[in-house]
Amino acid sequence: MSFLKTQSVTLNVLRKGSGTTHTPATIIVGSSKYYYATTSQPQRKLPINFTSIEEKWQQRWKSNKSLKATVNPIKSSYYVLSMFPYPSGMLHMGHVRVYTISDTIQRFRKMKGYDVLHPMGWDAFGLPAENAAIERGIHPAEWTTKNITAMKEQMSKLCIDFDWSKEIATCSPEYYKWTQYIFLELYKAGLAYQKEAIVNWDPVDKTVLANEQVDPEGRSWRSGALVERKKLKQWFFKVTEFAEDLLKDIDRLENWPDRVKQMQRNWIGKSEGAEFDFKIKSKKLEDSIKVFTSRPDTIFGVQYLVLAPDHPLVTKENLPSEQADSVLRFVEDLKKKQNMDAAEESKKGVFTGLYAYNPFTKEDIPVYVAPYVLSDYGTGAVMGVPAHDKRDFEFCKVNQVVDNIRYVVEPVISEVGKEVNLNVPFTADGILTELSGSFKGMKSEIARKEILKEAQRMGVGKPAIQFRLKDWLLSRQRYWGAPIPIIHCPSCNVVPVPKEDLPVLLPLNVEFSGKGQSPLARKEDWVNCQCPKCHSPAKRETDTMDTFVDSSWYFLRYTDPNNKELPFNSAKASALLPVDIYIGGVEHAILHLLYARFISKALYKQRAFFEVPGIKPGHGEPFNILLTQGMVHGRTFKDPNTQRFLKPEEVDTSDYANPKIIATGESPLISFEKMSKSKYNGVDPVSVIKENGVDPTRLHILYKAPPSEVLEWEDSSIVGMQRWLVKVLKLSQTLKTASQTPLPQLNSMTSVEREMYRFTNQTIKQITDAMMTTYSFNTVISDLIKLSNYISSTKDLQANSGVYQHAVTSLVKMMAPMAPSISEECWEALGQEKSIFEHSWPEFDPNALEKQELKCVIQVNGKTRLNMTISKELANNASEIERLVRGSEVGQKWLSDKPIKKLIIAKKGELVNFVI
Ligand code: ANZ
Ligand code: ZN
């Protein structure tokens, strides 16, 4: 998925109506100049050459056929998925991080005996390719293919073990044929439809723009023209049909981060309340205005109604003739407003001349039109309660609707602040005042129910639920995407392309100017076709699908990537879904994951795949565990005087901790920030690997921070990982000549052996746990370092001890998922013939975990006098403990020959108190 796609343009995006501001991001495009922080560290002297060892093993793995088989294929399948990248042409550290994590998990699972699926592919449609075509004259297909080749090459350097036999590219006809097929399935199920929607229109280039192509001032990124809002027919997926399921089933996602779940809940935004009818008082029309409110308890405070500017009532025929012209002029002016978001923020409105009847207060109240009421939420009309809603309050003031704002709810503890502040609305729940008739004195919560009951009785209202979630606008007036498989016929209207005619191929021979209609619309020989129903001349749909459609089902295709009959075989998909663990950036927390959930649920409902009973999370949820990885931040230098970002060549970093600005000799300001071109703080993964080796880099990434936290990239500390790997390799080499010795029985181990065996097993237990449940690879690595320190500090055990050998082999095996090449090298040094990945993960021996010795605190009359290590078997043996204490010098001193009145053994033998 594209970190890059969301980063592909340096513009700010404001999602309409949500108030969510997406942070501006920066382009990292294949061929553009990109500054990398220099990795000019003093050359380190290391006794091994990581690159040559890594190359040796990569070669061997390639030719080793038996590696493809799982170690012990009795266990079930395990699907490890990392979000597929947008082929920008260049890997960045974020990619390296995500694939290192997924590779570690999948190698571990393979060694555990699972039949693992770890696929990779390309999210290959999208705007940057089209822009490359417009700006540089390269065909999007060519640009994309080149980038894929380049990135695959870079990936191969990272030693990531992807199953390339499952590779997919969303821009290939073999893939998008099925994206089109799924579109048709949804169409057939009534889940894809067309309606008018507002799009960003560039009046200079005469083209539709994506939201990302409109800057915060509302100007086109290319022409600089102020973008207009135009209504065009667009295609939608009916996500709202699944709103309730998408919301409810979030509770099933036990293994998703809470933060992501909350973001999804907020996005879906369920709101419960009521719909009220207000009868219009007009000779011209017999109608009522329906409003949606979340606060039925404020019905007595309704002092006016407000309609959205494109509410169906707002027409010349419906409005009183004195006001009609001015209202329509107001609405027209709004359409021309450059910045609609600002317009919606504005509380200016216009009186329609209409009045409506509030059935509770029995008053006629004025009806207004204003842009702060959105046409696509609720009923597109609101009841104005200035006393209790902030927006209504402001509207009332700005337009001088009424001068007595009527407070119908007051704070519960009314004694204290009985006087309501009339300069602000009171928006909380409270107690209904005497202005609420028979509902006076009720708490808001109860009043909501009672008023609703009364409204139902009078036939003027009913309970209602609203979702903030909107249907998914999926059509794009763009070339580089999957064509929507629809034909428009003058007599039959909208006709789906018959499935046997799929794919609707994207014609390659088109012209890219970036102006006017999309290249597809201008390609007449492609557009003109025959209606599949009546065979008369017809036209193809020229819109293509949003790339989120491509990525909303790719994980299903991986389960059966070469299927020529269907998008995937249902039994195959059912066997592998839900994805066991999905790893990717948190920037996809909302849209991608929501769309993938929607498509999965829609296909699941059609039984395109099903669930093996008992497998969580169920109900067509596609992803079981979600691991959202944090960003990689780069070391950033700024001039302390000007705050200007400094380029790598302006800073002398030969002393890593004390960099100097070359021109002035001053110390720059140092911070860690999101890597970006404009901050010159990017790090090129390929050169990092070249310089430091793959395995040290992988370990470094995993060690510096837990997966979900920000990683502050400092390649100066990779050397720590290099040194440790060298140490483990040496440790393995000490065993080279030793003959392999079996593990002795627990009870025949010496105490030194017993303790090392315990330590090793304790480490296996902890690490296995972390690899299965917490993914805290940083603690895994520190546990491995502790184990290797323990092994090398145990001087009493020789290389030919079975316990010692067990400790070293376990250490190397547990290192293998994270540092595959060096672990193989160690494994070979240990005299092993088969690849380490053909061996299984070490199992821990629960019997070994108990400590054989007790650290025992000896007290005399409650005062601590002595610490002693005793054998565990003696823990309850009072006379033996007494003998040992008396036998020691200190014990002898405190006890001398005095008789023992009482001997108290507490804490399972860890505390012994002699009362004398
Ligand atoms: C009267 C009222 C009184 C309201 C009060 C709120 C507080 P949520 O909870 O987010 O769903 N509303 C309804 N439709 C709207 C539209 N199309 N455009 C703008 N605002 C709209 O918000 C529901 C509330 O948002 C509704 O409840 C309505 O204002 C407003 F003390 O009705 B309320
Ligand atoms: Zn026809």
CSV table of C-alpha atoms and ligand atoms in Angstrom, one decimal, residues 488-493 495 531-538, ligand 2:
chain,number,residue,atom,x,y,z
A,488,HIS,CA,-24.0,3.3,-21.6
A,489,CYS,CA,-26.7,2.6,-24.2
A,490,PRO,CA,-29.1,5.2,-25.4
A,491,SER,CA,-32.0,2.7,-25.1
A,492,CYS,CA,-31.0,0.3,-22.4
A,493,ASN,CA,-29.2,2.8,-20.1
A,495,VAL,CA,-25.5,-2.1,-19.1
A,531,CYS,CA,-24.6,-2.4,-26.5
A,532,PRO,CA,-24.4,-6.0,-25.2
A,533,LYS,CA,-28.2,-6.1,-24.9
A,534,CYS,CA,-29.6,-4.5,-28.0
A,535,HIS,CA,-26.4,-4.3,-30.1
A,536,SER,CA,-27.0,-0.7,-31.1
A,537,PRO,CA,-24.1,1.8,-30.9
A,538,ALA,CA,-23.2,2.6,-27.3
B,2,ZN,ZN,-28.9,-1.3,-25.6
